[in-house]
XYZ file of C-alpha atoms in Angstrom:
723
model
C -23.009 -133.827 -82.008
C -21.613 -133.250 -78.462
C -24.621 -135.117 -77.028
C -22.882 -138.288 -75.807
C -20.309 -138.925 -73.135
C -19.376 -142.415 -74.382
C -19.779 -144.063 -77.794
C -18.942 -147.709 -78.671
C -19.384 -149.467 -82.014
C -19.390 -153.278 -81.750
C -19.533 -156.033 -84.386
C -22.340 -158.438 -83.357
C -22.155 -160.837 -86.296
C -20.339 -161.323 -89.577
C -21.971 -163.211 -92.495
C -21.502 -163.602 -96.223
C -24.051 -160.824 -96.716
C -22.297 -158.367 -94.440
C -21.757 -157.477 -90.800
C -24.129 -156.492 -87.992
C -23.128 -153.456 -85.906
C -24.333 -152.412 -82.498
C -23.845 -148.729 -81.460
C -23.914 -148.159 -77.711
C -24.085 -144.551 -76.509
C -24.181 -142.860 -73.144
C -26.193 -139.679 -73.400
C -25.243 -136.477 -71.590
C -27.978 -135.274 -69.241
C -29.740 -131.972 -69.737
C -29.261 -129.082 -67.337
C -32.017 -128.443 -64.815
C -30.684 -125.802 -62.402
C -27.379 -124.063 -61.673
C -26.359 -123.293 -58.115
C -23.324 -121.633 -56.553
C -21.732 -121.992 -53.161
C -18.964 -119.868 -51.652
C -19.345 -116.997 -54.113
C -18.921 -113.934 -51.904
C -17.297 -111.575 -54.436
C -19.533 -112.403 -57.410
C -23.326 -112.563 -57.212
C -25.354 -115.459 -58.573
C -27.000 -113.092 -61.030
C -23.727 -111.806 -62.490
C -22.326 -115.343 -62.767
C -25.443 -116.546 -64.592
C -25.241 -113.625 -67.027
C -21.591 -114.348 -67.829
C -21.764 -118.160 -68.024
C -24.895 -118.344 -70.179
C -25.854 -121.802 -68.889
C -29.498 -122.340 -69.846
C -32.068 -124.840 -68.575
C -32.498 -127.686 -71.042
C -29.096 -127.473 -72.688
C -26.845 -130.534 -73.007
C -24.662 -130.786 -69.904
C -21.396 -132.077 -71.349
C -18.025 -132.237 -69.603
C -16.727 -129.666 -72.058
C -19.571 -127.222 -71.251
C -18.815 -127.571 -67.531
C -15.079 -127.093 -68.166
C -15.735 -123.918 -70.171
C -17.968 -122.598 -67.401
C -15.281 -123.227 -64.767
C -12.643 -121.443 -66.876
C -14.971 -118.498 -67.325
C -15.528 -118.287 -63.555
C -11.762 -118.286 -62.997
C -11.262 -115.473 -65.520
C -14.032 -113.405 -63.888
C -12.366 -113.767 -60.504
C -8.943 -113.009 -62.027
C -10.314 -109.637 -63.138
C -10.933 -108.941 -59.444
C -7.369 -110.106 -58.586
C -8.415 -113.521 -57.181
C -5.965 -115.913 -58.822
C -5.917 -118.786 -56.309
C -9.562 -119.727 -56.773
C -10.553 -123.423 -56.809
C -13.835 -124.840 -58.126
C -15.505 -128.203 -57.449
C -18.701 -129.486 -59.044
C -21.559 -131.501 -57.577
C -24.310 -133.137 -59.652
C -27.739 -134.049 -58.276
C -30.846 -135.418 -60.088
C -33.063 -132.771 -61.602
C -36.826 -132.498 -61.649
C -37.166 -133.960 -65.125
C -36.009 -137.359 -66.304
C -32.421 -137.427 -67.626
C -31.749 -133.960 -66.152
C -29.253 -132.917 -63.504
C -28.672 -129.977 -61.213
C -25.185 -128.522 -61.305
C -23.602 -126.864 -58.282
C -20.290 -124.970 -58.426
C -18.525 -124.979 -55.062
C -16.166 -121.999 -55.162
C -13.241 -121.412 -52.843
C -12.297 -117.822 -53.608
C -9.029 -117.662 -51.683
C -7.253 -114.389 -51.066
C -7.003 -111.380 -53.332
C -3.641 -111.509 -55.120
C -1.675 -108.840 -56.970
C 1.873 -108.505 -58.221
C 3.924 -107.502 -55.176
C 7.422 -107.404 -56.685
C 9.109 -107.639 -60.069
C 12.699 -108.731 -59.524
C 15.504 -108.924 -62.078
C 18.660 -110.965 -61.755
C 21.751 -110.606 -63.921
C 21.190 -106.939 -64.771
C 24.177 -104.702 -64.158
C 23.645 -101.781 -66.537
C 20.031 -100.892 -65.681
C 18.292 -100.924 -62.312
C 15.313 -103.114 -61.437
C 13.003 -100.095 -61.278
C 13.993 -98.896 -64.754
C 13.462 -102.351 -66.243
C 10.113 -102.764 -64.466
C 8.945 -99.483 -66.002
C 9.258 -101.047 -69.457
C 6.304 -103.330 -68.698
C 3.022 -101.810 -69.862
C 0.526 -104.423 -68.588
C 2.013 -106.207 -65.571
C 3.170 -103.751 -62.932
C 3.880 -104.196 -59.222
C 1.354 -102.821 -56.767
C 2.482 -99.804 -54.724
C 0.811 -98.374 -51.646
C 0.425 -95.045 -53.427
C -0.958 -96.758 -56.574
C -3.290 -99.439 -55.172
C -5.068 -99.920 -58.502
C -1.948 -101.454 -60.044
C -0.709 -104.997 -59.724
C -3.159 -107.033 -61.816
C -1.520 -110.240 -63.033
C -2.238 -110.533 -66.770
C -0.751 -113.844 -67.769
C -1.925 -113.643 -71.387
C -0.089 -110.305 -71.833
C 3.103 -111.248 -70.008
C 4.856 -112.209 -73.250
C 4.100 -108.734 -74.649
C 5.803 -107.193 -71.617
C 8.842 -109.441 -72.079
C 8.996 -108.360 -75.726
C 9.000 -104.725 -74.588
C 11.893 -105.470 -72.249
C 13.837 -107.134 -75.065
C 13.149 -104.185 -77.393
C 14.349 -101.768 -74.692
C 17.717 -103.522 -74.401
C 18.204 -103.858 -78.154
C 17.443 -100.175 -78.629
C 20.231 -99.439 -76.163
C 22.747 -101.478 -78.162
C 22.505 -104.801 -76.263
C 21.891 -106.943 -79.319
C 22.528 -110.280 -77.559
C 20.083 -109.688 -74.704
C 17.704 -112.500 -73.800
C 15.678 -113.731 -70.832
C 17.269 -116.887 -69.424
C 14.324 -117.986 -67.293
C 11.416 -116.695 -65.258
C 9.816 -117.638 -61.955
C 6.305 -116.620 -60.925
C 5.218 -117.718 -57.460
C 2.874 -116.768 -54.637
C 4.332 -114.822 -51.753
C 4.635 -116.539 -48.386
C 1.491 -114.872 -47.077
C -0.424 -115.873 -50.212
C -1.524 -112.298 -50.917
C 0.343 -111.732 -54.142
C 2.859 -112.785 -56.727
C 6.576 -112.217 -56.971
C 7.900 -112.276 -60.537
C 11.605 -112.984 -60.993
C 13.321 -112.679 -64.377
C 16.887 -113.897 -64.889
C 18.386 -111.967 -67.815
C 21.576 -111.905 -69.862
C 22.484 -108.363 -70.915
C 25.551 -109.055 -73.020
C 27.815 -106.333 -74.432
C 26.684 -102.985 -75.768
C 27.584 -103.051 -79.466
C 28.999 -100.141 -81.421
C 29.203 -99.952 -85.187
C 32.704 -100.402 -86.589
C 32.324 -100.529 -90.393
C 29.423 -100.134 -92.852
C 29.861 -101.491 -96.379
C 27.588 -101.823 -99.410
C 27.255 -104.292 -102.275
C 24.961 -104.419 -105.323
C 24.276 -100.676 -105.481
C 24.839 -99.216 -108.935
C 22.378 -96.297 -109.024
C 23.454 -94.662 -105.770
C 27.060 -94.609 -104.592
C 28.258 -95.798 -101.194
C 28.834 -92.268 -99.902
C 25.304 -91.167 -100.855
C 23.694 -94.156 -99.145
C 25.824 -93.672 -96.038
C 24.899 -89.986 -95.867
C 21.188 -90.825 -95.990
C 21.594 -93.604 -93.432
C 22.836 -90.946 -90.967
C 24.605 -93.591 -88.885
C 28.344 -93.417 -88.585
C 31.266 -95.377 -87.239
C 31.348 -95.474 -83.445
C 27.583 -95.061 -82.960
C 25.803 -97.406 -80.559
C 23.765 -99.970 -82.489
C 20.118 -99.179 -81.712
C 17.865 -101.644 -83.470
C 14.734 -99.477 -83.861
C 16.703 -96.450 -85.018
C 18.685 -98.632 -87.401
C 15.586 -100.203 -88.981
C 13.941 -96.784 -89.214
C 16.994 -95.393 -90.987
C 16.791 -98.172 -93.579
C 13.042 -97.925 -94.197
C 12.597 -94.141 -93.985
C 15.877 -92.732 -95.312
C 17.627 -95.287 -97.539
C 14.747 -97.218 -99.130
C 12.946 -94.053 -100.375
C 16.005 -93.219 -102.486
C 14.979 -96.161 -104.644
C 11.199 -96.407 -104.171
C 10.758 -92.712 -105.027
C 12.495 -93.400 -108.349
C 10.326 -96.355 -109.336
C 12.321 -99.268 -107.893
C 9.369 -100.759 -106.036
C 10.922 -104.234 -105.801
C 14.122 -102.856 -104.333
C 15.563 -105.033 -101.538
C 18.144 -104.272 -98.881
C 19.442 -106.932 -96.519
C 21.879 -106.131 -93.697
C 24.416 -108.810 -92.679
C 25.821 -108.420 -89.160
C 29.305 -109.614 -88.214
C 30.326 -109.272 -84.538
C 33.943 -108.182 -84.155
C 35.665 -108.647 -80.840
C 33.512 -108.245 -77.746
C 31.451 -105.191 -78.566
C 31.760 -104.160 -82.228
C 29.660 -104.821 -85.311
C 30.477 -104.749 -88.989
C 27.349 -104.246 -91.114
C 27.365 -105.214 -94.778
C 24.333 -104.221 -96.881
C 23.441 -106.450 -99.820
C 21.247 -104.484 -102.250
C 19.108 -105.837 -105.082
C 17.929 -102.862 -107.119
C 15.701 -104.666 -109.680
C 13.880 -102.767 -112.439
C 11.870 -99.596 -112.484
C 8.149 -100.185 -112.056
C 5.336 -98.251 -113.748
C 1.781 -97.654 -112.575
C -0.731 -99.460 -114.790
C -4.121 -98.683 -113.204
C -5.319 -96.727 -110.182
C -8.424 -98.165 -108.560
C -10.690 -96.271 -106.155
C -12.790 -98.352 -103.764
C -15.040 -97.777 -100.762
C -16.449 -94.416 -101.969
C -20.164 -95.102 -101.553
C -21.121 -91.398 -101.645
C -18.177 -89.373 -102.924
C -17.764 -89.301 -106.696
C -14.644 -91.028 -107.946
C -13.328 -87.922 -109.695
C -13.300 -86.054 -106.338
C -10.743 -88.582 -105.094
C -8.776 -88.858 -108.355
C -8.234 -85.123 -108.717
C -6.380 -85.094 -105.378
C -3.866 -87.758 -106.434
C -0.256 -86.842 -107.170
C 0.488 -90.018 -109.125
C -1.188 -91.165 -112.346
C -1.421 -94.235 -114.620
C 1.690 -94.488 -116.753
C 3.893 -92.741 -114.165
C 6.985 -94.324 -112.702
C 6.019 -95.634 -109.265
C 6.915 -93.106 -106.573
C 6.426 -93.949 -102.905
C 6.545 -90.314 -101.818
C 3.837 -89.317 -104.312
C 1.671 -92.203 -103.143
C 1.984 -91.086 -99.491
C 1.306 -87.488 -100.537
C -1.803 -88.654 -102.437
C -3.043 -90.395 -99.306
C -2.570 -87.161 -97.360
C -4.433 -85.065 -99.943
C -7.436 -87.408 -99.908
C -7.421 -87.566 -96.112
C -7.274 -83.773 -95.673
C -10.584 -83.498 -97.581
C -12.155 -84.702 -94.321
C -14.703 -86.833 -96.174
C -13.211 -90.144 -95.052
C -12.424 -91.761 -91.702
C -9.653 -93.835 -93.288
C -7.595 -93.807 -96.486
C -5.511 -96.896 -97.252
C -3.288 -97.092 -100.347
C -2.264 -100.545 -101.525
C 0.189 -101.637 -104.201
C -0.888 -104.666 -106.253
C 1.801 -106.491 -108.215
C 0.999 -107.082 -111.899
C 4.383 -108.208 -113.203
C 8.030 -107.251 -112.788
C 7.478 -103.972 -114.668
C 3.999 -102.833 -113.575
C 1.835 -102.416 -110.498
C -1.740 -101.365 -109.836
C -2.624 -98.943 -107.048
C -5.773 -99.390 -104.972
C -6.891 -96.338 -102.972
C -9.400 -97.704 -100.462
C -11.447 -95.128 -98.542
C -13.960 -95.368 -95.735
C -16.739 -92.793 -95.951
C -17.766 -90.754 -92.933
C -20.461 -88.162 -92.436
C -19.048 -84.852 -93.620
C -22.453 -83.134 -93.607
C -24.017 -81.551 -90.557
C -27.559 -80.675 -89.564
C -28.363 -78.603 -86.527
C -31.411 -77.545 -84.584
C -30.781 -75.597 -81.414
C -32.509 -73.834 -78.587
C -30.768 -72.124 -75.712
C -30.718 -69.225 -73.308
C -28.330 -66.305 -72.960
C -28.458 -63.225 -70.805
C -27.984 -61.008 -73.867
C -30.591 -62.506 -76.204
C -32.961 -64.491 -73.955
C -34.259 -67.710 -75.469
C -32.464 -68.372 -78.736
C -33.063 -71.004 -81.361
C -32.537 -71.890 -84.950
C -31.211 -74.483 -87.306
C -29.285 -75.093 -90.441
C -27.611 -77.558 -92.734
C -23.977 -77.729 -93.755
C -23.131 -79.947 -96.699
C -19.346 -80.224 -96.862
C -19.541 -82.850 -99.603
C -22.680 -81.717 -101.419
C -24.023 -84.408 -103.784
C -20.718 -86.242 -103.364
C -19.020 -83.648 -105.597
C -16.849 -82.094 -102.893
C -18.882 -78.867 -102.980
C -19.872 -76.985 -99.817
C -23.406 -75.664 -99.273
C -24.351 -73.971 -95.987
C -27.748 -72.625 -94.949
C -28.471 -71.418 -91.419
C -31.075 -69.425 -89.519
C -30.999 -68.305 -85.891
C -33.135 -65.977 -83.826
C -33.403 -64.701 -80.267
C -36.668 -63.721 -78.592
C -37.244 -60.783 -76.308
C -38.295 -63.015 -73.397
C -36.199 -63.503 -70.278
C -37.022 -64.019 -66.610
C -34.066 -61.838 -65.610
C -34.172 -58.834 -67.894
C -35.438 -57.510 -71.196
C -32.801 -58.861 -73.557
C -31.722 -57.641 -76.955
C -33.112 -59.131 -80.116
C -31.025 -61.278 -82.359
C -31.554 -62.924 -85.735
C -29.376 -64.078 -88.592
C -29.695 -65.971 -91.847
C -26.977 -66.961 -94.305
C -26.494 -68.961 -97.489
C -23.149 -69.873 -99.022
C -21.880 -72.175 -101.761
C -18.319 -73.126 -102.702
C -16.955 -75.424 -105.382
C -13.261 -76.016 -104.513
C -12.360 -77.478 -107.931
C -14.593 -76.270 -110.746
C -14.799 -78.883 -113.523
C -11.923 -80.710 -111.780
C -9.589 -77.775 -112.378
C -7.501 -76.185 -109.583
C -9.909 -73.234 -109.378
C -12.299 -72.398 -106.546
C -15.478 -70.349 -106.968
C -18.117 -69.434 -104.418
C -20.692 -66.940 -103.253
C -22.547 -66.027 -100.082
C -25.448 -63.837 -98.939
C -26.128 -63.003 -95.308
C -28.221 -60.904 -92.971
C -27.662 -60.278 -89.253
C -29.391 -58.140 -86.650
C -27.719 -58.002 -83.268
C -29.160 -55.847 -80.502
C -26.857 -54.023 -78.130
C -25.313 -56.662 -75.848
C -22.731 -56.361 -73.107
C -21.080 -59.727 -73.730
C -20.460 -58.965 -77.393
C -19.019 -55.555 -76.606
C -20.987 -53.309 -78.964
C -23.310 -50.767 -77.305
C -25.563 -50.117 -80.351
C -28.134 -52.118 -82.267
C -26.425 -53.358 -85.360
C -27.795 -54.835 -88.589
C -25.754 -56.042 -91.527
C -26.779 -57.239 -94.987
C -24.405 -58.242 -97.734
C -22.896 -60.781 -100.027
C -19.613 -61.949 -101.451
C -18.025 -63.563 -104.492
C -14.874 -65.618 -104.188
C -12.266 -67.191 -106.425
C -9.297 -69.310 -105.466
C -6.415 -71.121 -107.049
C -4.023 -73.923 -106.156
C -0.401 -72.962 -106.679
C 2.618 -74.938 -107.843
C 5.117 -72.426 -106.463
C 6.812 -72.184 -103.988
C 5.328 -75.685 -103.618
C 1.962 -77.315 -104.225
C 0.831 -76.953 -100.603
C 0.095 -73.281 -101.301
C -3.372 -71.872 -102.066
C -4.612 -68.428 -102.964
C -8.114 -67.166 -102.263
C -9.687 -63.792 -103.130
C -13.047 -62.545 -101.845
C -14.942 -59.486 -103.085
C -17.467 -58.436 -100.452
C -20.150 -55.773 -100.186
C -22.075 -54.992 -97.019
C -24.469 -52.397 -95.667
C -24.532 -51.702 -91.911
C -27.082 -49.767 -89.899
C -26.640 -48.499 -86.343
C -29.452 -47.543 -83.965
C -30.104 -47.277 -80.224
C -33.514 -48.893 -79.646
C -32.206 -51.559 -77.234
C -29.124 -49.913 -75.808
C -28.958 -48.989 -72.145
C -25.326 -47.940 -72.290
C -24.417 -44.402 -71.349
C -20.821 -44.895 -72.402
C -20.712 -45.398 -76.195
C -17.007 -44.677 -76.396
C -15.742 -44.110 -79.943
C -19.010 -45.369 -81.429
C -21.133 -42.383 -80.413
C -20.770 -40.811 -83.855
C -22.179 -43.987 -85.487
C -25.622 -43.587 -83.930
C -28.239 -43.420 -86.711
C -25.681 -43.934 -89.474
C -25.854 -46.240 -92.514
C -22.460 -47.390 -93.769
C -21.634 -49.113 -97.037
C -18.536 -51.228 -97.103
C -16.820 -52.706 -100.144
C -13.664 -54.702 -99.594
C -11.429 -57.272 -101.180
C -9.580 -59.903 -99.162
C -6.584 -61.935 -100.236
C -5.800 -65.110 -98.307
C -2.575 -67.026 -98.958
C -2.326 -70.377 -97.172
C 0.103 -73.251 -96.982
C -1.339 -76.372 -95.385
C 0.852 -79.487 -95.035
C -1.024 -81.125 -92.127
C -1.367 -84.880 -92.401
C -4.873 -85.081 -90.856
C -7.667 -82.532 -90.582
C -8.955 -83.367 -87.071
C -6.121 -84.879 -85.035
C -3.031 -83.621 -86.840
C 0.216 -85.434 -85.992
C 2.673 -83.617 -88.252
C 2.911 -80.749 -90.696
C 2.059 -77.076 -90.440
C -0.500 -74.505 -91.504
C 0.295 -70.945 -92.528
C -2.174 -68.241 -93.543
C -1.801 -64.574 -94.372
C -5.030 -62.613 -94.761
C -4.977 -59.064 -96.128
C -8.143 -56.964 -96.472
C -8.528 -53.612 -98.185
C -11.837 -51.822 -97.607
C -13.021 -48.565 -99.101
C -10.537 -46.274 -100.775
C -10.634 -46.995 -104.505
C -13.372 -49.612 -103.936
C -15.867 -47.026 -102.687
C -18.133 -47.022 -99.657
C -17.422 -45.343 -96.354
C -15.613 -48.084 -94.435
C -11.966 -47.324 -95.100
C -9.321 -49.551 -93.557
C -6.670 -52.146 -94.265
C -6.303 -55.246 -92.099
C -3.599 -57.907 -91.867
C -3.730 -61.221 -89.979
C -0.872 -63.739 -89.913
C -1.486 -67.179 -88.391
C 1.163 -69.906 -88.018
C 0.517 -73.402 -86.655
C 2.930 -76.306 -86.603
C 2.584 -79.830 -85.258
C 5.461 -81.876 -83.843
C 5.184 -85.577 -82.973
C 6.905 -86.363 -79.681
C 6.959 -89.670 -77.775
C 4.308 -92.380 -78.255
C 1.190 -90.649 -79.692
C 1.676 -87.273 -78.004
C 1.698 -84.288 -80.383
C 2.882 -80.749 -79.631
C 0.881 -78.017 -81.367
C 2.378 -74.520 -81.379
C 0.842 -71.426 -82.910
C 1.446 -67.710 -83.301
C -1.201 -65.243 -84.419
C -0.509 -61.592 -85.249
C -3.013 -58.981 -86.369
C -3.061 -55.296 -87.255
C -5.740 -52.975 -88.611
C -5.528 -49.300 -89.537
C -7.993 -46.798 -91.039
C -7.451 -45.304 -94.471
C -7.893 -41.597 -95.065
C -11.645 -41.096 -95.560
C -13.491 -38.315 -97.316
C -15.809 -38.260 -94.311
C -13.498 -37.699 -91.346
C -16.332 -38.221 -88.850
C -16.844 -41.776 -90.019
C -13.208 -42.687 -90.644
C -13.047 -45.273 -87.890
C -12.531 -48.986 -88.153
C -15.821 -50.959 -87.888
C -16.128 -52.642 -84.484
C -16.772 -56.075 -86.039
C -13.426 -55.871 -87.828
C -11.417 -54.952 -84.723
C -9.594 -57.432 -82.530
C -11.322 -58.680 -79.389
C -9.921 -61.628 -77.446
C -10.946 -63.959 -74.636
C -12.852 -67.151 -73.846
C -13.813 -69.324 -76.814
C -13.298 -66.484 -79.300
C -16.919 -66.405 -80.486
C -17.890 -64.391 -82.478
C -14.660 -62.449 -83.065
C -12.329 -65.359 -83.663
C -9.604 -64.868 -81.021
C -9.668 -67.500 -78.292
C -7.814 -66.955 -75.021
C -8.817 -69.571 -72.497
C -8.685 -68.820 -68.793
C -10.482 -65.479 -69.229
C -14.152 -64.539 -69.826
C -15.443 -64.310 -73.388
C -14.345 -61.156 -75.241
C -12.782 -59.630 -72.124
C -9.264 -58.922 -73.418
C -8.555 -55.623 -75.128
C -9.160 -51.878 -74.769
C -12.111 -50.927 -72.541
C -14.526 -48.037 -72.252
C -14.758 -46.203 -68.921
C -17.559 -48.580 -67.920
C -15.388 -51.636 -68.603
C -16.899 -52.571 -71.977
C -14.416 -54.096 -74.500
C -14.385 -52.035 -77.691
C -11.734 -53.855 -79.723
C -8.196 -52.946 -80.641
C -5.981 -52.265 -83.609
C -3.200 -54.767 -82.871
C -3.165 -58.298 -81.522
C -0.630 -60.967 -80.572
C -1.330 -64.467 -79.347
C 0.904 -67.489 -78.617
C -0.427 -70.994 -77.948
C 1.136 -74.357 -77.107
C -0.925 -77.533 -76.724
C 0.235 -81.003 -75.772
C -2.326 -83.391 -77.289
C -3.013 -87.083 -76.646
C -5.579 -89.098 -78.678
C -8.202 -91.211 -76.900
C -10.063 -92.455 -79.994
C -9.430 -92.357 -83.728
C -13.009 -92.896 -84.948
C -14.707 -90.743 -83.831
C -11.769 -88.477 -83.074
C -11.462 -87.722 -79.359
C -8.344 -86.225 -77.792
C -7.282 -84.518 -74.601
C -4.907 -81.598 -74.273
C -2.821 -79.554 -71.885
C -2.410 -75.951 -72.988
C -0.531 -72.787 -72.217
C -1.200 -69.534 -74.035
C -0.791 -65.800 -73.770
C -1.993 -62.843 -75.748
C -3.324 -59.323 -75.710
C -4.994 -56.663 -77.826
C -3.793 -53.050 -78.048
C -5.600 -49.888 -79.059
C -2.791 -48.653 -81.314
C -0.107 -50.124 -83.497
C 2.619 -48.547 -81.313
C 3.250 -51.694 -79.282
C 6.203 -51.819 -76.921
C 8.085 -54.965 -75.947
C 5.323 -57.376 -74.761
C 7.724 -59.281 -72.473
C 8.440 -56.320 -70.209
C 9.180 -56.644 -66.518
C 5.718 -55.464 -65.520
C 2.876 -57.918 -65.938
C 0.148 -55.541 -64.840
C 0.698 -52.808 -67.373
C -1.572 -52.303 -70.386
C 1.031 -53.740 -72.779
C 1.661 -57.033 -70.983
C 0.491 -60.377 -72.332
C -2.306 -62.132 -70.487
C -1.206 -65.660 -69.597
C -3.177 -68.830 -68.956
C -2.778 -72.605 -68.714
C -5.131 -75.524 -68.302
C -6.565 -78.752 -69.681
C -9.319 -79.681 -72.113
C -10.662 -82.172 -74.611
C -12.040 -82.218 -78.160
C -14.729 -84.561 -79.465
C -15.606 -84.608 -83.186
C -19.200 -85.809 -83.442
C -20.739 -87.028 -86.725
C -23.360 -84.583 -88.032
C -22.641 -82.094 -85.222
C -18.977 -81.184 -85.669
C -16.564 -80.447 -82.854
C -17.399 -80.180 -79.160
C -14.671 -78.769 -76.927
C -14.378 -78.127 -73.216
C -11.476 -76.294 -71.573
C -10.687 -75.455 -67.970
C -8.095 -72.668 -67.874
C -6.431 -70.645 -65.143
C -5.805 -66.977 -65.921
C -2.614 -65.788 -64.218
C -3.144 -62.067 -64.759
C -5.532 -59.430 -63.493
C -7.917 -57.887 -66.045
C -10.297 -56.182 -63.612
C -7.902 -53.897 -61.766
C -8.442 -55.492 -58.353
C -4.908 -56.886 -58.227
C -5.825 -60.587 -58.253
C -5.355 -63.255 -60.937
C -8.396 -64.068 -63.028
C -8.407 -67.651 -61.700
C -10.259 -70.607 -63.183
C -12.587 -70.116 -66.148
C -14.454 -72.770 -68.125
C -14.891 -72.594 -71.868
C -17.233 -74.594 -74.106
C -16.678 -74.537 -77.852
C -18.890 -75.770 -80.706
C -17.393 -75.874 -84.169
C -13.780 -75.214 -85.068
C -11.689 -73.452 -82.378
C -9.984 -70.191 -83.249
C-alpha cells in the first residue's frame, strides 16, 4: 500500500484452536508543505511543477527519494552535476503531517572540458571525439556544447566501436574509462583507454551449401574481393542487400547465410559462408489493415505480388513503394507472417492521413486588391482513389493604393486514375477565368478564358512499369479587351485587342516516376515529356506546338541528407495559321520565369516573380519561346509526420525570345543569352488539409534591371506544389 514505514507481525498466543497475531505498523506522515533552500538557479514554482508533490499525499521515503532524483536531473539539464540535497522534516499544521524542506547546494556549473583517448595510434583524439554524437567537449567558440549525458554515454561508445570496425579494426574494444571532475571543479575530463588492434584485410572468401547459385555468381554480387579492408557495415550491407536478394527474390524466404571468420596471421581474415537455401515459399493470403477510409481494392490494385505467387522480396518492396506514392498514407509497413515451411501470409499495414484539402482564403495584392475565395480538393474521393477539385476565387476593385484589376476564377475537375480497377485513367474539367491587366502577371490586356477538357491515361508495361501515358483533349475560348489596362506598351499583343480566339489542342504526357516517397523523396527519379499540338488540323485560331522536358533525380548521400537535381527544357513555336495577324503563341502558353513560378510554372528563386524573360520597352515580361533551368537542392528532414524539411539550393535558368539559343555558358554573364544564377536556403512544411507551405531566401547573382548590380536577396513564399 506504500502507507507504512515499518510493519511487524507478531505471534501473541498459540492454542489448540489457532494462533493470535498482532500487526504493528508505523504509518508514514502526510505532506503539509514543501519548502526549498539554496535554489538560486531553479525557482520554487518550477520545482513544484516538476516534482508534483501535493499537500495531503503520503510522505514515504521512496517519494522523497524520487523527488531528490528529479531535482538532480533538472539541475543536470542546466549543467550542474555536483549538486547535493539534504532534507529536513518539521511538524505540519495537521496531526500526523510534516513539512518537508529540501536544502540544495547547487555547486558549480560543470561541462565536459576534455575527451582524452589513450592507446590510439591510427586516429587522432579529435577525430575519435567527433564520433560522439551526444557527449562533446565544450569549446570557447561553441559554448552551448559540453553537456554530460551519462545515460547516453554508452551510445557514444558504441558509435566509437562502430567507427573502428568500419575501418577494418575488428578487434577494437575500450579497455577502461575514467570520468572525473577537473581540479577547479568546473567540468569533467573523460579519458578512454582503447585497444585498436590490427586492421584486417580479406584473404579468402569461400562458400558452402549453395546449389542454386554458383560461387562465382555469389562472389560477383558480394562485390568484395581479396585484399579489401574488412569494413563491418559495408560487409553486412553486401550480404543483406546484394547476396540475400538473389534467393529471396526467387521465393527462398527462409534462406540463411552465416559467415564464419578465421583470423590468419596478424591482419588477415578468411571468410567462409555457410548457406542454407531451404524451400521455395508461396504467398497464401495478402491482408490489408489500417485502411479506415481508403477502400481495400485501392490498395490491392497497386500491389505487384499476389496470392499464389512465389514470394519475391523485391516485388514486396515495390508494392510498398506503389502504395506509399499514392500519398494517402503516412506509413506503409509490409510484414511477412509464417504459415508453414511452404507458405507465408503478407500483411500490408497502412496508416491513413488526410489526403483531402479544404481552403478558404482572403488576401491583398497590388494587382487585384482584396482577394478571397475557397475550394475543396478531394485527392481520395469517397476512399476510391478518385480526385475531385472545386475552387472559386475573386478579387475586388478596392485598394487603398490604386484602382486594381478585377480577378475571378472557378474550376471543377474529376479524375479516376484506375477505372474499374483497370490501368486506365479518365477525367474531365471545366474552368472559367477573368484576369484584368496586371503588371506582376505580365499581360497588359484584360483576359478571360472559358473551356473544358477530357483526359485519358494508361499505365505501361514497357519499357518498364514505372511509365505512364496521359492524353488531354482541350477546348478553350479566350477574349481580350482593354477596360482595365493602363499600359501604353502592348508589345506583340497589340493586335489581340478586341479579339476572340478559339483554341483546340491535344497534349500527350509521358512520365516515368520511380520516387520512393511523394513528399520527402530519398531515392528514385521522375521524368516527364509533355507535347502539345494546338490548332492546325484540330481547328481554332491558336496554332502552335509546345514541348517541355523535365528531369528530376534524387540521390541519398550521408546520414539523411538527399541531393535533388533537376533539368527543365522547354520550346514553343507557332504553326502556320490561315490568319497571319493572329498567328502568335498565346501569352499564357509562353515561358515566363522567376520567383515562386506562379502562375506560369517556372520557379527561379532569388529573383522577383515572373521577372525572367524577354521584356517590352517598358520592362514588362512578355514570355519567351525557349527555356532552360537547372536546379540542385541539398535536403535534410526535420520531421517525418508531418513532413518538414530544410534545403540549401543553387539554380540557374533563363528564357529566350527565339529558339536560336547560343551556348548558355558563354564568357559574358550580362548578355541576353546568359543564365541567371541564384543560391539560398529554404524549408518545406506539408500541412494536413492545407498542402505544402514553402519559404525560400535566395540571392540572385546576376543583374536583370540593367543597372549593373546583382539582384541580391529575394524572399519567396510558396503554397501548393513547387514548380
